[in-house]
Coordinates of N, CA and C in Angstrom, one line a residue:
X1 N -28.4 -1.6 7.1 CA -28.6 -1.5 5.7 C -27.2 -1.8 5.0
X2 N -27.2 -2.8 4.2 CA -25.9 -3.1 3.5 C -25.7 -2.1 2.4
X3 N -24.5 -2.2 1.9 CA -24.1 -1.3 0.8 C -24.9 -1.5 -0.4
X4 N -25.2 -2.7 -0.7 CA -26.1 -3.0 -1.9 C -27.5 -2.4 -1.7
X5 N -28.0 -2.5 -0.5 CA -29.3 -1.9 -0.2 C -29.3 -0.4 -0.5
X6 N -28.2 0.2 0.1 CA -28.0 1.7 -0.1 C -27.9 2.1 -1.6
X7 N -27.1 1.3 -2.3 CA -27.0 1.5 -3.7 C -28.3 1.4 -4.5
X8 N -29.1 0.4 -4.1 CA -30.4 0.2 -4.7 C -31.3 1.4 -4.5
X9 N -31.3 1.9 -3.2 CA -32.1 3.1 -2.9 C -31.7 4.3 -3.7
X10 N -30.3 4.5 -3.7 CA -29.8 5.7 -4.4 C -30.0 5.6 -5.9
X11 N -30.0 4.3 -6.4 CA -30.2 4.1 -7.8 C -31.6 4.6 -8.2
X12 N -32.6 4.2 -7.3 CA -34.0 4.6 -7.6 C -34.1 6.1 -7.5
X13 N -33.5 6.7 -6.6 CA -33.5 8.1 -6.4 C -32.9 8.8 -7.6
X14 N -31.8 8.3 -8.1 CA -31.1 8.9 -9.3 C -32.0 8.8 -10.5
X15 N -32.7 7.7 -10.6 CA -33.6 7.5 -11.7 C -34.8 8.5 -11.7
X16 N -35.3 8.7 -10.5 CA -36.4 9.7 -10.3 C -35.9 11.1 -10.6
X17 N -34.7 11.4 -10.2 CA -34.1 12.8 -10.4 C -33.5 12.9 -11.8
X18 N -33.5 11.9 -12.6 CA -32.9 11.9 -13.9 C -31.4 12.3 -13.9
X19 N -30.7 11.7 -12.9 CA -29.2 12.0 -12.8 C -28.5 10.8 -13.5
X20 N -28.3 11.0 -14.8 CA -27.8 10.0 -15.6 C -26.3 9.5 -15.2
X21 N -25.5 10.5 -14.9 CA -24.1 10.2 -14.6 C -24.0 9.4 -13.3
X22 N -24.8 9.9 -12.3 CA -24.8 9.2 -11.0 C -25.3 7.8 -11.1
X23 N -26.4 7.7 -11.9 CA -27.0 6.4 -12.1 C -26.0 5.4 -12.7
X24 N -25.2 5.9 -13.7 CA -24.2 5.0 -14.3 C -23.2 4.5 -13.3
X25 N -22.7 5.4 -12.5 CA -21.6 5.0 -11.5 C -22.2 4.1 -10.5
X26 N -23.4 4.3 -10.0 CA -24.0 3.4 -9.0 C -24.2 2.1 -9.6
X27 N -24.6 2.0 -10.9 CA -24.8 0.7 -11.5 C -23.4 0.0 -11.6
X28 N -22.4 0.7 -11.9 CA -21.0 0.1 -12.0 C -20.6 -0.5 -10.6
X29 N -20.8 0.3 -9.6 CA -20.5 -0.1 -8.2 C -21.3 -1.4 -7.9
X30 N -22.6 -1.3 -8.2 CA -23.4 -2.5 -7.8 C -23.0 -3.7 -8.6
X31 N -22.7 -3.6 -9.8 CA -22.2 -4.7 -10.6 C -20.9 -5.3 -10.1
X32 N -20.0 -4.4 -9.7 CA -18.7 -4.8 -9.1 C -18.9 -5.6 -7.8
X33 N -19.8 -5.1 -7.0 CA -20.2 -5.8 -5.7 C -20.8 -7.2 -6.0
X34 N -21.7 -7.2 -6.9 CA -22.4 -8.5 -7.2 C -21.4 -9.5 -7.9
X35 N -20.5 -9.0 -8.7 CA -19.5 -9.9 -9.3 C -18.6 -10.5 -8.2
X36 N -18.2 -9.7 -7.3 CA -17.4 -10.2 -6.2 C -18.1 -11.2 -5.3
X37 N -19.4 -11.0 -5.1 CA -20.2 -11.9 -4.3 C -20.3 -13.2 -5.1
X38 N -20.5 -13.2 -6.4 CA -20.5 -14.4 -7.2 C -19.2 -15.1 -7.1
X39 N -18.1 -14.4 -7.3 CA -16.8 -15.0 -7.2 C -16.5 -15.7 -5.9
X40 N -17.0 -15.1 -4.8 CA -16.8 -15.6 -3.5 C -17.8 -16.7 -3.1
X41 N -18.9 -16.8 -3.9 CA -19.9 -17.8 -3.7 C -20.8 -17.5 -2.5
X42 N -21.0 -16.3 -2.2 CA -21.9 -16.0 -1.0 C -22.0 -14.5 -0.8
X43 N -22.5 -14.1 0.4 CA -22.6 -12.7 0.8 C -21.3 -12.1 1.0
X44 N -21.2 -10.8 0.8 CA -19.9 -10.1 1.1 C -20.0 -9.5 2.5
X45 N -18.8 -9.6 3.1 CA -18.7 -9.0 4.4 C -18.4 -7.5 4.2
X46 N -18.5 -6.7 5.3 CA -18.3 -5.3 5.2 C -16.8 -5.0 4.7
X47 N -15.9 -5.9 5.1 CA -14.5 -5.7 4.7 C -14.4 -6.0 3.2
X48 N -15.1 -7.0 2.7 CA -15.1 -7.3 1.2 C -15.7 -6.1 0.4
X49 N -16.7 -5.5 1.0 CA -17.3 -4.3 0.3 C -16.3 -3.2 0.2
X50 N -15.6 -3.0 1.3 CA -14.6 -1.9 1.3 C -13.5 -2.2 0.3
X51 N -13.1 -3.5 0.2 CA -12.1 -3.9 -0.8 C -12.6 -3.6 -2.2
X52 N -13.8 -3.9 -2.5 CA -14.4 -3.6 -3.9 C -14.4 -2.1 -4.1
X53 N -14.9 -1.3 -3.2 CA -14.9 0.1 -3.3 C -13.5 0.7 -3.5
X54 N -12.5 0.2 -2.8 CA -11.2 0.7 -2.9 C -10.6 0.4 -4.3
X55 N -11.0 -0.8 -4.8 CA -10.5 -1.2 -6.2 C -11.1 -0.3 -7.2
X56 N -12.4 0.0 -7.1 CA -13.1 0.9 -8.0 C -12.5 2.3 -7.9
X57 N -12.2 2.8 -6.7 CA -11.6 4.1 -6.6 C -10.2 4.1 -7.2
X58 N -9.4 3.1 -7.0 CA -8.1 3.1 -7.6 C -8.2 3.1 -9.1
X59 N -9.1 2.4 -9.7 CA -9.2 2.3 -11.1 C -9.5 3.7 -11.6
X60 N -10.4 4.5 -11.0 CA -10.7 5.8 -11.4 C -9.6 6.8 -11.2
X61 N -8.9 6.6 -10.1 CA -7.7 7.5 -9.9 C -6.6 7.3 -10.9
X62 N -6.4 6.0 -11.3 CA -5.4 5.7 -12.3 C -5.9 6.3 -13.7
X63 N -7.2 6.2 -14.0 CA -7.7 6.7 -15.2 C -7.5 8.2 -15.2
X64 N -7.8 8.9 -14.1 CA -7.7 10.3 -14.0 C -6.2 10.8 -14.3
X65 N -5.3 10.1 -13.7 CA -3.9 10.5 -13.9 C -3.5 10.3 -15.4
X66 N -4.0 9.2 -16.0 CA -3.7 9.0 -17.4 C -4.3 10.0 -18.3
X67 N -5.6 10.4 -18.0 CA -6.2 11.4 -18.8 C -5.6 12.8 -18.7
X68 N -5.1 13.1 -17.5 CA -4.4 14.4 -17.2 C -3.1 14.4 -18.0
X69 N -2.4 13.3 -18.0 CA -1.1 13.2 -18.7 C -1.3 13.4 -20.2
X70 N -2.4 12.9 -20.7 CA -2.7 12.9 -22.1 C -3.4 14.3 -22.5
X71 N -3.7 15.1 -21.5 CA -4.3 16.4 -21.8 C -5.7 16.3 -22.2
X72 N -6.4 15.2 -21.8 CA -7.8 15.0 -22.1 C -8.7 15.5 -20.9
X73 N -8.8 16.8 -20.8 CA -9.5 17.4 -19.7 C -11.0 17.1 -19.7
X74 N -11.6 16.8 -20.9 CA -13.0 16.5 -20.9 C -13.2 15.1 -20.2
X75 N -12.3 14.1 -20.5 CA -12.5 12.8 -19.8 C -12.1 12.9 -18.4
X76 N -11.1 13.7 -18.1 CA -10.6 13.9 -16.7 C -11.7 14.4 -15.8
X77 N -12.5 15.4 -16.3 CA -13.6 16.0 -15.6 C -14.6 14.9 -15.3
X78 N -14.9 14.1 -16.3 CA -15.9 13.0 -16.1 C -15.5 12.1 -15.0
X79 N -14.2 11.7 -15.0 CA -13.7 10.8 -14.0 C -13.7 11.4 -12.6
X80 N -13.4 12.7 -12.5 CA -13.5 13.4 -11.2 C -14.9 13.3 -10.6
X81 N -15.9 13.5 -11.5 CA -17.3 13.4 -11.0 C -17.6 12.0 -10.5
X82 N -17.1 11.0 -11.2 CA -17.2 9.6 -10.8 C -16.6 9.4 -9.4
X83 N -15.4 9.9 -9.3 CA -14.6 9.7 -8.0 C -15.5 10.3 -6.9
X84 N -16.1 11.5 -7.1 CA -16.9 12.1 -6.0 C -18.0 11.2 -5.6
X85 N -18.6 10.6 -6.6 CA -19.8 9.7 -6.3 C -19.3 8.4 -5.5
X86 N -18.2 7.9 -6.0 CA -17.7 6.7 -5.3 C -17.3 7.0 -3.8
X87 N -16.7 8.2 -3.6 CA -16.3 8.7 -2.3 C -17.5 8.7 -1.3
X88 N -18.7 8.9 -1.9 CA -19.9 9.0 -1.0 C -20.2 7.6 -0.4
X89 N -19.8 6.5 -1.0 CA -20.0 5.2 -0.5 C -18.8 4.6 0.2
X90 N -17.6 5.2 0.1 CA -16.4 4.7 0.7 C -16.3 5.2 2.1
X91 N -15.6 4.5 3.0 CA -15.4 4.9 4.3 C -14.7 6.3 4.4
X92 N -14.8 7.0 5.4 CA -14.2 8.3 5.6 C -12.7 8.1 5.5
X93 N -12.1 9.0 4.6 CA -10.6 8.9 4.4 C -9.8 9.5 5.6
X94 N -8.7 8.9 5.8 CA -7.8 9.4 6.9 C -7.2 10.7 6.5
X95 N -7.0 11.6 7.5 CA -6.3 12.8 7.2 C -4.8 12.5 7.1
X96 N -4.0 13.5 6.6 CA -2.6 13.2 6.4 C -2.0 13.0 7.8
X97 N -2.4 13.8 8.8 CA -1.9 13.6 10.2 C -2.2 12.2 10.8
X98 N -3.4 11.8 10.6 CA -3.8 10.5 11.1 C -3.0 9.4 10.4
X99 N -2.9 9.5 9.1 CA -2.1 8.5 8.3 C -0.6 8.5 8.8
X100 N -0.1 9.7 8.9 CA 1.3 9.8 9.4 C 1.5 9.1 10.7
X101 N 0.5 9.3 11.6 CA 0.6 8.7 13.0 C 0.6 7.2 12.9
X102 N -0.3 6.6 12.0 CA -0.4 5.2 11.8 C 0.9 4.6 11.3
X103 N 1.5 5.4 10.3 CA 2.8 4.9 9.7 C 3.9 4.9 10.8
X104 N 4.0 5.9 11.6 CA 5.0 6.0 12.7 C 4.8 4.8 13.7
X105 N 3.6 4.6 14.1 CA 3.3 3.6 15.1 C 3.6 2.2 14.5
X106 N 3.2 2.0 13.3 CA 3.5 0.7 12.7 C 5.0 0.4 12.5
X107 N 5.7 1.5 12.1 CA 7.2 1.3 11.9 C 7.8 0.9 13.3
X108 N 7.3 1.5 14.4 CA 7.8 1.2 15.7 C 7.4 -0.3 16.1
X109 N 6.2 -0.7 15.8 CA 5.7 -2.0 16.1 C 6.5 -3.1 15.4
X110 N 6.8 -2.8 14.1 CA 7.5 -3.8 13.3 C 9.0 -3.8 13.6
X111 N 9.5 -2.6 14.1 CA 10.9 -2.5 14.4 C 11.7 -2.2 13.1
X112 N 11.1 -1.5 12.2 CA 11.8 -1.2 10.9 C 12.8 -0.1 11.1
X113 N 13.9 -0.2 10.5 CA 14.9 0.9 10.6 C 15.5 1.3 9.2
X114 N 15.4 0.4 8.2 CA 16.0 0.8 6.9 C 15.0 0.6 5.8
X115 N 15.4 1.0 4.6 CA 14.6 0.8 3.4 C 14.3 -0.6 3.1
X116 N 15.2 -1.5 3.6 CA 15.0 -2.9 3.3 C 13.8 -3.5 4.0
X117 N 13.3 -2.8 5.1 CA 12.1 -3.2 5.8 C 10.8 -2.7 5.2
X118 N 10.9 -2.0 4.1 CA 9.8 -1.4 3.4 C 8.6 -2.3 3.2
X119 N 8.9 -3.5 2.7 CA 7.8 -4.4 2.4 C 7.1 -4.9 3.6
X120 N 7.9 -5.1 4.7 CA 7.4 -5.6 6.0 C 6.4 -4.5 6.6
X121 N 6.8 -3.3 6.5 CA 6.0 -2.2 7.0 C 4.8 -2.0 6.2
X122 N 4.9 -2.0 4.9 CA 3.7 -1.9 4.0 C 2.7 -3.0 4.3
X123 N 3.2 -4.2 4.4 CA 2.3 -5.3 4.7 C 1.6 -5.2 6.0
X124 N 2.2 -4.6 7.0 CA 1.5 -4.4 8.3 C 0.6 -3.2 8.3
X125 N 0.9 -2.2 7.5 CA 0.0 -0.9 7.5 C -1.2 -1.1 6.6
X126 N -1.1 -1.7 5.5 CA -2.2 -1.7 4.5 C -3.5 -2.3 5.1
X127 N -3.5 -3.4 5.9 CA -4.7 -3.9 6.5 C -5.4 -2.9 7.5
X128 N -4.5 -2.1 8.1 CA -5.0 -1.1 9.1 C -5.8 0.1 8.4
X129 N -5.3 0.4 7.2 CA -5.9 1.6 6.5 C -6.7 1.2 5.3
X130 N -7.1 0.0 5.2 CA -7.8 -0.6 4.0 C -9.0 0.3 3.7
X131 N -9.1 0.8 2.5 CA -10.2 1.6 2.1 C -10.3 3.0 2.6
X132 N -9.4 3.3 3.6 CA -9.4 4.7 4.2 C -8.3 5.5 3.8
X133 N -7.3 5.0 3.0 CA -6.2 5.8 2.6 C -5.7 5.3 1.3
X134 N -5.2 6.1 0.5 CA -4.6 5.8 -0.8 C -3.3 5.1 -0.6
X135 N -3.0 4.0 -1.3 CA -1.8 3.3 -1.2 C -0.5 4.1 -1.5
X136 N -0.7 5.1 -2.5 CA 0.4 5.9 -2.9 C 0.8 6.9 -1.7
X137 N -0.2 7.4 -1.0 CA 0.1 8.3 0.2 C 0.8 7.5 1.3
X138 N 0.3 6.2 1.5 CA 1.0 5.4 2.5 C 2.4 5.1 2.1
X139 N 2.6 4.8 0.9 CA 3.9 4.5 0.3 C 4.9 5.7 0.5
X140 N 4.4 6.9 0.3 CA 5.3 8.1 0.4 C 5.7 8.3 1.9
X141 N 4.7 8.2 2.8 CA 5.0 8.3 4.2 C 6.0 7.3 4.7
X142 N 5.8 6.0 4.3 CA 6.8 5.0 4.7 C 8.1 5.3 4.2
X143 N 8.3 5.6 2.9 CA 9.6 5.9 2.4 C 10.2 7.1 3.1
X144 N 9.4 8.1 3.4 CA 9.9 9.3 4.1 C 10.5 8.9 5.5
X145 N 9.8 8.0 6.2 CA 10.3 7.7 7.6 C 11.4 6.6 7.6
X146 N 11.5 5.8 6.5 CA 12.5 4.8 6.5 C 13.8 5.3 5.8
X147 N 13.8 6.5 5.3 CA 15.1 7.0 4.7 C 15.9 7.8 5.6

């Protein structure tokens, strides 16, 4: 079952249960996936689907931080609920320990020793953790180990 199939099934269920907020998020995810398929001119691979979900998650996390900075708790709460729904469709996130281990291993593989190697390390790590870890968390671990 592809992600679009799962979204369609969940959308029908959300309609039956009259879950308006969940339905809205599912429709946004479905639209994002369909737009990406149109842009690529064909079916999306599982990797492409993860990329779209990661982009949607990042947009919501950015919105959440902006709303929190502005003191708009009403909007922040709505975005938190959206994030929880998007997480249901995203791959399981890596724990801090798993992420830390991947960062250590990649730094050794690349042979990085200084902060000047930061870009090289990030370029090697991000494909490994695509959709399973927040880029900011990866960034912090890499900076920690390269300093």
